[in-house]
PDB file of N, CA and C in Angstrom:
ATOM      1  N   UNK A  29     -30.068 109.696 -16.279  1.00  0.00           N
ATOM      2  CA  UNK A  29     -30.600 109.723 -14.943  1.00  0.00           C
ATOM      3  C   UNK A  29     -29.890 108.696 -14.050  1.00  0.00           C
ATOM      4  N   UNK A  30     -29.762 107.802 -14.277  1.00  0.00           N
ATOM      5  CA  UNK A  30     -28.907 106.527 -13.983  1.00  0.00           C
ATOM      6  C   UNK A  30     -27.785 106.822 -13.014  1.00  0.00           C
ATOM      7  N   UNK A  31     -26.895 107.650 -14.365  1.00  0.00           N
ATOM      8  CA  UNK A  31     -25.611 107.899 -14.000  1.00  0.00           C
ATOM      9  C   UNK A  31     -25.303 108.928 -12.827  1.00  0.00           C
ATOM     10  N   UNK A  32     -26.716 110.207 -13.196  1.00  0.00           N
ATOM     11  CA  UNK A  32     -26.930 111.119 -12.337  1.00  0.00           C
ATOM     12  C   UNK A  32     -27.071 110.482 -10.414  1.00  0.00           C
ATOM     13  N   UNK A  33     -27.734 109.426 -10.496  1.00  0.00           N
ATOM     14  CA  UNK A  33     -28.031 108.895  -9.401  1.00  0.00           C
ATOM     15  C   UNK A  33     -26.730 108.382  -8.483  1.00  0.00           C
ATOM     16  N   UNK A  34     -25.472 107.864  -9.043  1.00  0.00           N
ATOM     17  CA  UNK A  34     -24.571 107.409  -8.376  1.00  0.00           C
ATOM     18  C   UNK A  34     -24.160 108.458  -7.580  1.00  0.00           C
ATOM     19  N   UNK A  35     -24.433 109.327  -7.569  1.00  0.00           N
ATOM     20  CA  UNK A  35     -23.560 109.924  -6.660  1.00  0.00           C
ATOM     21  C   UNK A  35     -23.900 109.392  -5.346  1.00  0.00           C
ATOM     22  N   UNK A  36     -25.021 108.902  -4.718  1.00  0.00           N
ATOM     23  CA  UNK A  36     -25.687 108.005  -3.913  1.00  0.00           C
ATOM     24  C   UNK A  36     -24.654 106.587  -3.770  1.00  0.00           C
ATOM     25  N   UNK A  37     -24.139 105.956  -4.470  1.00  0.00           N
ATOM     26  CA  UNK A  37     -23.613 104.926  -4.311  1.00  0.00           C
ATOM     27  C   UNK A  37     -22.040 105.744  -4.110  1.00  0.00           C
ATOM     28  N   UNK A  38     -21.834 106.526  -4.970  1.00  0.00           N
ATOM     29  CA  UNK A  38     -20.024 107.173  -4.598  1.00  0.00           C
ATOM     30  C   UNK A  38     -19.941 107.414  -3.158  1.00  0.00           C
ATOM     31  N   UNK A  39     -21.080 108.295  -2.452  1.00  0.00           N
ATOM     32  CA  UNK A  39     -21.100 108.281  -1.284  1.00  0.00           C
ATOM     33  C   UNK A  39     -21.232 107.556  -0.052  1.00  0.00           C
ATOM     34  N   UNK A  40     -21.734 106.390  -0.514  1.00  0.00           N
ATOM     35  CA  UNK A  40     -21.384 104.952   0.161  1.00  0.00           C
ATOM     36  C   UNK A  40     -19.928 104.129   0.032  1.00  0.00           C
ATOM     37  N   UNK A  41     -19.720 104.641  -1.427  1.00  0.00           N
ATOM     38  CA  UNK A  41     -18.263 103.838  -0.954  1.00  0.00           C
ATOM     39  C   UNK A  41     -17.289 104.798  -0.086  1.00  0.00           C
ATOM     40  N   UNK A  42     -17.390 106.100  -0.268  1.00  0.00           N
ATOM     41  CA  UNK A  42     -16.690 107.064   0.636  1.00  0.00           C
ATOM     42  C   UNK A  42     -16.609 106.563   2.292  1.00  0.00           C
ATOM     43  N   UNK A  43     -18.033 106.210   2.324  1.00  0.00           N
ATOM     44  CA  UNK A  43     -18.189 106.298   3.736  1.00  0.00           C
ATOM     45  C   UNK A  43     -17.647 104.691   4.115  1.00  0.00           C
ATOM     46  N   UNK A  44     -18.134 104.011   3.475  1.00  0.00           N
ATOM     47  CA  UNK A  44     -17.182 102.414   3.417  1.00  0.00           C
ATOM     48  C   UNK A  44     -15.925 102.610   4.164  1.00  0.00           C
ATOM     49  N   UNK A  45     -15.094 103.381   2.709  1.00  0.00           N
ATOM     50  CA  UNK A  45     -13.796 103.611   2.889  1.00  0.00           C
ATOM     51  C   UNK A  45     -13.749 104.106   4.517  1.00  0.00           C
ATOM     52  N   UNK A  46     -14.391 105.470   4.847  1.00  0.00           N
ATOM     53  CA  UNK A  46     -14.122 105.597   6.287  1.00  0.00           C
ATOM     54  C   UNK A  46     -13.932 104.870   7.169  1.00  0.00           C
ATOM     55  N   UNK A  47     -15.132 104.181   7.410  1.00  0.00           N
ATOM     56  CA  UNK A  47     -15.370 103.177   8.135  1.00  0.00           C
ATOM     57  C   UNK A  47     -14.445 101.993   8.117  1.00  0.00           C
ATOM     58  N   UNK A  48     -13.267 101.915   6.996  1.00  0.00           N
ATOM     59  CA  UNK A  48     -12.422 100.845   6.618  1.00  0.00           C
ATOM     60  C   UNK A  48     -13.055  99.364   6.615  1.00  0.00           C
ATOM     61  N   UNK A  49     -14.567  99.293   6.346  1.00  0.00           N
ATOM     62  CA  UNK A  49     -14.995  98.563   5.579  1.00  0.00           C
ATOM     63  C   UNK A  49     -15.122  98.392   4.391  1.00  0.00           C
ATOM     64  N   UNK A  50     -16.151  97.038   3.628  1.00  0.00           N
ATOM     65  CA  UNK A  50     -16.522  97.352   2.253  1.00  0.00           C
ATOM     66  C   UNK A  50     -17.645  95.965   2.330  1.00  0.00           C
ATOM     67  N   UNK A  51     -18.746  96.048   1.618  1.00  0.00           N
ATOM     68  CA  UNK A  51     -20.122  95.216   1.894  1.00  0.00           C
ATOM     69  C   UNK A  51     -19.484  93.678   0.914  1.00  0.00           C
ATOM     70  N   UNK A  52     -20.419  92.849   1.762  1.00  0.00           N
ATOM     71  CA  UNK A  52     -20.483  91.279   0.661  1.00  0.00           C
ATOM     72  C   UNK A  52     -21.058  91.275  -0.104  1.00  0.00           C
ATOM     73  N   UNK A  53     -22.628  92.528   0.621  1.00  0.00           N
ATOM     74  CA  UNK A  53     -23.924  92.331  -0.672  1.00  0.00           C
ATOM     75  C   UNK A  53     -24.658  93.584  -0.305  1.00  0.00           C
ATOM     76  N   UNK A  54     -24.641  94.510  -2.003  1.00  0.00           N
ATOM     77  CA  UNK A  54     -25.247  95.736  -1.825  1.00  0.00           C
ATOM     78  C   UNK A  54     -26.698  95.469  -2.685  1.00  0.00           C
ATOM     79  N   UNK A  55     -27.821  95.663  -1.551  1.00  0.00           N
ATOM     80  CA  UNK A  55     -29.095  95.436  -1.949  1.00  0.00           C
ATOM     81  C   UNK A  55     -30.108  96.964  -2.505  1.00  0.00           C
ATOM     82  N   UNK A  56     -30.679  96.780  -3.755  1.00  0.00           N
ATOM     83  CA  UNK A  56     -31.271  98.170  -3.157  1.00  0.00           C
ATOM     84  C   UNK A  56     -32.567  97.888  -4.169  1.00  0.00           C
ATOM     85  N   UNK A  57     -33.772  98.565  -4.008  1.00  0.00           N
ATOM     86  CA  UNK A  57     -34.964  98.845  -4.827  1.00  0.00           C
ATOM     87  C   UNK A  57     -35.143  98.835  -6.247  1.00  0.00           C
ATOM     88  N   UNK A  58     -35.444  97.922  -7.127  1.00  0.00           N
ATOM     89  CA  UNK A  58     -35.684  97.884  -8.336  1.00  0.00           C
ATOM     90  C   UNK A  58     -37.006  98.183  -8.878  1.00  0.00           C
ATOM     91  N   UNK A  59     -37.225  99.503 -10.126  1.00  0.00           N
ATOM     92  CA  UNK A  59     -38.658  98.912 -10.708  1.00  0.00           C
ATOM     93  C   UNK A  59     -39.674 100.385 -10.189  1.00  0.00           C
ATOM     94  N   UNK A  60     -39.280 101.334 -11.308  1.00  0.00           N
ATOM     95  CA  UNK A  60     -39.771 102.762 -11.229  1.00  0.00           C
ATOM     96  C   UNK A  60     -38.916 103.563 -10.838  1.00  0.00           C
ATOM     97  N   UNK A  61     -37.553 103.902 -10.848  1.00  0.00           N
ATOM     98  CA  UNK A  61     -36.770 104.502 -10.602  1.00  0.00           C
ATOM     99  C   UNK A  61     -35.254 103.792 -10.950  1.00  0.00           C
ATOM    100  N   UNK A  62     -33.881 104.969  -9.843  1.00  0.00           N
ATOM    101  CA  UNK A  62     -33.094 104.690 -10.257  1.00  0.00           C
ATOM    102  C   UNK A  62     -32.165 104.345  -9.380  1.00  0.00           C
ATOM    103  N   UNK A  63     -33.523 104.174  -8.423  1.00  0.00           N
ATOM    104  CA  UNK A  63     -32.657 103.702  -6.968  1.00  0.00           C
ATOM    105  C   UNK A  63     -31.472 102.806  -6.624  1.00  0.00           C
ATOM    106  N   UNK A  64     -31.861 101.626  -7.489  1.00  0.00           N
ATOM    107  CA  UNK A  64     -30.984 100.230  -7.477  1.00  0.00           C
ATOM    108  C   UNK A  64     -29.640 100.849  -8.295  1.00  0.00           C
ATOM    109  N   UNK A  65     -29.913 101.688  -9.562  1.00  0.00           N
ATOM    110  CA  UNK A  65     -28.257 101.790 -10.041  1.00  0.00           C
ATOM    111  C   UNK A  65     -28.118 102.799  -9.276  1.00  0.00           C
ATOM    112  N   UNK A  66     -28.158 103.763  -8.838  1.00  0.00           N
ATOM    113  CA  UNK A  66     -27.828 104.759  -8.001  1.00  0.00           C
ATOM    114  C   UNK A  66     -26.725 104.123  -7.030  1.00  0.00           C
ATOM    115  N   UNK A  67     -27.480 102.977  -5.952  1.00  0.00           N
ATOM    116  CA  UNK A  67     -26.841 102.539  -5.022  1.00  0.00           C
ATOM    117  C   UNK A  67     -25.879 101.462  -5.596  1.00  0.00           C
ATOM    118  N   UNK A  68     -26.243 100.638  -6.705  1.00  0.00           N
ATOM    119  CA  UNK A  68     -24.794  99.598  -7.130  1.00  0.00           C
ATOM    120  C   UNK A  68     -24.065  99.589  -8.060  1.00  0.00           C
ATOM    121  N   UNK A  69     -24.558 100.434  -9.457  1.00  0.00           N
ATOM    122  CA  UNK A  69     -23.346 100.505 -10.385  1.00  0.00           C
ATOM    123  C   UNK A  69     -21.499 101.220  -9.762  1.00  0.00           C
ATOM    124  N   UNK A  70     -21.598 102.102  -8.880  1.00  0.00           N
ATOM    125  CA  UNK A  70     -20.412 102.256  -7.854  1.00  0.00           C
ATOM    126  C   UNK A  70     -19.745 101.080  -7.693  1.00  0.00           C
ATOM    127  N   UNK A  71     -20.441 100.252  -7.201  1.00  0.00           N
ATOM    128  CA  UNK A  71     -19.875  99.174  -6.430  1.00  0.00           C
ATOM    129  C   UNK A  71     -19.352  97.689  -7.578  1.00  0.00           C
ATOM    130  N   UNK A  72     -20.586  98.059  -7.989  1.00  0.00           N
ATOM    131  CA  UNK A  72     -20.295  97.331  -9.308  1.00  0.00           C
ATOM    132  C   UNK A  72     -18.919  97.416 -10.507  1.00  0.00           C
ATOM    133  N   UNK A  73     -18.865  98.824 -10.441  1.00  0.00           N
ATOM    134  CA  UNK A  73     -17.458  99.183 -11.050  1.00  0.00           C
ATOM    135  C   UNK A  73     -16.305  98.519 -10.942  1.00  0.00           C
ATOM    136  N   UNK A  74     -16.389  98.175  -9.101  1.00  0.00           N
ATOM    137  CA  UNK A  74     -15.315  97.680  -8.712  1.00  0.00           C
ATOM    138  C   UNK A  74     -15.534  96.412  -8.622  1.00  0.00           C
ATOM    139  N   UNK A  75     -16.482  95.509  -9.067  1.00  0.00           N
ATOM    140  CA  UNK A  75     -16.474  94.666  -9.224  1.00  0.00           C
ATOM    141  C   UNK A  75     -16.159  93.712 -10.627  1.00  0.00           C
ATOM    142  N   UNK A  76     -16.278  94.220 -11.666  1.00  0.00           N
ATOM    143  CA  UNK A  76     -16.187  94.815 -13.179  1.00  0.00           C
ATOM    144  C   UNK A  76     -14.633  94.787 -13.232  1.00  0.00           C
ATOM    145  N   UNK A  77     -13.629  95.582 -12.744  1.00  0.00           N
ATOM    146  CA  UNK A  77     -12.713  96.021 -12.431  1.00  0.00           C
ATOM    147  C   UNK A  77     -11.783  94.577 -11.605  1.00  0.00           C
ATOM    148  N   UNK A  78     -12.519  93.798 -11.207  1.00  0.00           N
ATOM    149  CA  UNK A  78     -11.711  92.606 -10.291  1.00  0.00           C
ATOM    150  C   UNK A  78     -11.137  93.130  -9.035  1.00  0.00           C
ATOM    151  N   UNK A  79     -11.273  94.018  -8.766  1.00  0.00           N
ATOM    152  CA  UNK A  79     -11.121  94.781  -7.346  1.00  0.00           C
ATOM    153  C   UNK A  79     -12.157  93.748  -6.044  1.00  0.00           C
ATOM    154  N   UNK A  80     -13.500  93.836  -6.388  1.00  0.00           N
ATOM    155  CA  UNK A  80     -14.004  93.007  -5.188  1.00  0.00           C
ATOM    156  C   UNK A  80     -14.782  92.097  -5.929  1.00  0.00           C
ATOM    157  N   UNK A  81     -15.417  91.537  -5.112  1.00  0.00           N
ATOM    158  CA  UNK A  81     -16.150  90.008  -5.771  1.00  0.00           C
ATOM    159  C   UNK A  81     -17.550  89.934  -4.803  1.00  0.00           C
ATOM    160  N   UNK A  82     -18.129  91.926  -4.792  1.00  0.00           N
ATOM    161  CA  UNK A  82     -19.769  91.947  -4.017  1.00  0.00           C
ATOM    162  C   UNK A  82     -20.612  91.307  -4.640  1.00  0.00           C
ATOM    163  N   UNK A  83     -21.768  90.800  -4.009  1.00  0.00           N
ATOM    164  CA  UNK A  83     -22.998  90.500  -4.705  1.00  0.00           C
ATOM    165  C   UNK A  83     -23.775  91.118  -4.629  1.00  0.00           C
ATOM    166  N   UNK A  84     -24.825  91.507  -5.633  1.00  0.00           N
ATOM    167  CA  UNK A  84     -25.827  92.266  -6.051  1.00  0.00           C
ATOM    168  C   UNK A  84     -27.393  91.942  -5.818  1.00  0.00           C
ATOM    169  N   UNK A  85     -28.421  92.324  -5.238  1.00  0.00           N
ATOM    170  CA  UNK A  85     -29.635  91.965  -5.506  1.00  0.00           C
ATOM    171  C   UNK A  85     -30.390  93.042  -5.463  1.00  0.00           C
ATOM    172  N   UNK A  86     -31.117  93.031  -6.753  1.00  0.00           N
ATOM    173  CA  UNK A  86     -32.400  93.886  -7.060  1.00  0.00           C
ATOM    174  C   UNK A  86     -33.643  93.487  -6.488  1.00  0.00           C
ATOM    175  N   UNK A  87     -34.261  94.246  -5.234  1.00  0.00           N
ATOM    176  CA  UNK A  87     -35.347  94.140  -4.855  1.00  0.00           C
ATOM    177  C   UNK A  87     -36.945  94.395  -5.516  1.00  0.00           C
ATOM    178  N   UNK A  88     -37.543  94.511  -5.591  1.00  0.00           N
ATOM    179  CA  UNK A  88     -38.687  94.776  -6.314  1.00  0.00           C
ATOM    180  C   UNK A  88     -40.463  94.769  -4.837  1.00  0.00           C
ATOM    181  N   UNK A  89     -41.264  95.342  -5.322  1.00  0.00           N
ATOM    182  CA  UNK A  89     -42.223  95.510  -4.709  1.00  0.00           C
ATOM    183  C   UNK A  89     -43.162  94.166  -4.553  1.00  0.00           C
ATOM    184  N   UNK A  90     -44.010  93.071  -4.159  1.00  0.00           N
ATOM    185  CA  UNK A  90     -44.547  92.434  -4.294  1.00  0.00           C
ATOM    186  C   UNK A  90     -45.783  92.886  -5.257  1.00  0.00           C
ATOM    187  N   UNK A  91     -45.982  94.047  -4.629  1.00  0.00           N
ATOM    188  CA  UNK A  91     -47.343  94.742  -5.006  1.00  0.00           C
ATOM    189  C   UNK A  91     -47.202  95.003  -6.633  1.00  0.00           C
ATOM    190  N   UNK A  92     -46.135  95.298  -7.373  1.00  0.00           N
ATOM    191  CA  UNK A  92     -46.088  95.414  -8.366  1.00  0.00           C
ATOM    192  C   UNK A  92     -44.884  95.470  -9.170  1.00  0.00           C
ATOM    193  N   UNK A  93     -44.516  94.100  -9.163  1.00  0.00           N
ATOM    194  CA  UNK A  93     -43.240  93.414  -9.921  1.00  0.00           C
ATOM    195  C   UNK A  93     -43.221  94.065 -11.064  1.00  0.00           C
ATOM    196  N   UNK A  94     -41.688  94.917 -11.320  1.00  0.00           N
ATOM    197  CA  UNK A  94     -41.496  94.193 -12.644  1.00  0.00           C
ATOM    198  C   UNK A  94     -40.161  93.546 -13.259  1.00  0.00           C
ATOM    199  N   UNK A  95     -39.956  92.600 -12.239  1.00  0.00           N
ATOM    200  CA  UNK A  95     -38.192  92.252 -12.534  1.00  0.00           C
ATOM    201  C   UNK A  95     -39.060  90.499 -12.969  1.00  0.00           C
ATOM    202  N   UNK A  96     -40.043  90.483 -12.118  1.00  0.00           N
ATOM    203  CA  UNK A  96     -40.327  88.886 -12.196  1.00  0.00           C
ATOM    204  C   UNK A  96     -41.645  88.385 -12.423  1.00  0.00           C
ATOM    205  N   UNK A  97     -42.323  89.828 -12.666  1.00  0.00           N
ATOM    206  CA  UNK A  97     -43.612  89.397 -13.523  1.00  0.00           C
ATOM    207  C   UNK A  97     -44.383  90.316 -14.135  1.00  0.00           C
ATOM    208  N   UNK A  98     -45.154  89.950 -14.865  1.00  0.00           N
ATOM    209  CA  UNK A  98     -45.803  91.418 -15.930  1.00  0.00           C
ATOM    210  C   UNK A  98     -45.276  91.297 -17.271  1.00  0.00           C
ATOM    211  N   UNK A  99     -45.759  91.990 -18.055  1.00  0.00           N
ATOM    212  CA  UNK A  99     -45.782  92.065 -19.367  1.00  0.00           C
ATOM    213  C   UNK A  99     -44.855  92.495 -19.871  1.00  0.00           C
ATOM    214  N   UNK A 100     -44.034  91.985 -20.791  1.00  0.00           N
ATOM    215  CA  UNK A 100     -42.658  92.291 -21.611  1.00  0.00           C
ATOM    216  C   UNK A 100     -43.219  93.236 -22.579  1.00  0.00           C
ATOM    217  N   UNK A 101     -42.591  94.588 -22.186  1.00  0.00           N
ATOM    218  CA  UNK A 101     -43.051  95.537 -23.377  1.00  0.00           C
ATOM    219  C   UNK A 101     -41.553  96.062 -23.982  1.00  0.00           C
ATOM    220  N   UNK A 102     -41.427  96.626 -25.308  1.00  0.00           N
ATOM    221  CA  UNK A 102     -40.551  97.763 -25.732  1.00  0.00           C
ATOM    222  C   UNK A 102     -40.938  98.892 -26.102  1.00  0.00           C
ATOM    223  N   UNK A 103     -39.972  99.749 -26.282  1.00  0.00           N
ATOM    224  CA  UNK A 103     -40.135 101.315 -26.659  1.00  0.00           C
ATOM    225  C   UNK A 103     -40.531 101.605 -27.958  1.00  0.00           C
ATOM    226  N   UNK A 104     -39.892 100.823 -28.550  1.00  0.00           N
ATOM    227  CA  UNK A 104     -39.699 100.740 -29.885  1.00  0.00           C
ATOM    228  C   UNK A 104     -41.268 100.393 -30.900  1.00  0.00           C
ATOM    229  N   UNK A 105     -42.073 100.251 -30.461  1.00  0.00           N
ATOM    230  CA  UNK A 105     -43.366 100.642 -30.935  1.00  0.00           C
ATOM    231  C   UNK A 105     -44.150  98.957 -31.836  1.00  0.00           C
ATOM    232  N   UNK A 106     -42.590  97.992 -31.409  1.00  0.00           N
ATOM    233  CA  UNK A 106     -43.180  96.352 -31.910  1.00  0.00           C
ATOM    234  C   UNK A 106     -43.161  95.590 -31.118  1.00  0.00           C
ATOM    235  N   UNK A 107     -43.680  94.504 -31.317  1.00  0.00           N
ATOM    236  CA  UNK A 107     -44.225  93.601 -29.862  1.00  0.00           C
ATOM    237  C   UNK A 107     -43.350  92.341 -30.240  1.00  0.00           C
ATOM    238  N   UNK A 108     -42.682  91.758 -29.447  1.00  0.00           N
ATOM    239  CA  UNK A 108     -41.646  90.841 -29.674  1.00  0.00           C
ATOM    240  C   UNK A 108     -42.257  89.585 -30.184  1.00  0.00           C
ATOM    241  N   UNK A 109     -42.589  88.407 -30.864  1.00  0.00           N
ATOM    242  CA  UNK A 109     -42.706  87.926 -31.525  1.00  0.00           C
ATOM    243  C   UNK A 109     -42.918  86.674 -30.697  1.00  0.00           C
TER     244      UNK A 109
END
C-alpha cells in the first residue's frame, strides 16, 4: 500500500521539476494511513541517493498520537518485554 501511494509524491516531484523548483522540507500526515510515505519516500529516494539534502517531518493528530504517544504494540502476537 505504501508503495502504491507514491505515485502522490512522483507527482510532486514532476510538478517540482516544472516549476524548476525542489522543497527544503516535505511535511505530510502520519498515523492511520499512507499519507506521509505516499508524499516522502519520492523525495526521500533522492535523498538516500545524495542527490538532495530535504528534510522530513511526520505530522500526527493531537487528538490521537501515535508517533509520540500510546501504547507500543506488535503484530506478532508478544508483548515486548
Amino acid at each position: 500500500m505504501l508503495m502504491h501511494q507514491t505515485v502522490i509524491g512522483q507527482e510532486a516531484l514532476k510538478q517540482m521539476e516544472m516549476a524548476g523548483e525542489y522543497p527544503d522540507i516535505v511535511i505530510g500526515c502520519a498515523g492511520g494511513g499512507s499519507n506521509y510515505a505516499g508524499i516522502a519516500f519520492p523525495f526521500m529516494r533522492e535523498k538516500l541517493a545524495g542527490n538532495k539534502n530535504t528534510k522530513f517531518i511526520a505530522a500526527e493528530p493531537e487528538a490521537c498520537p501515535s508517533l509520540t504517544k500510546g501504547e507500543y504494540r506488535t503484530t506478532s502476537g508478544t508483548q515486548p518485554a
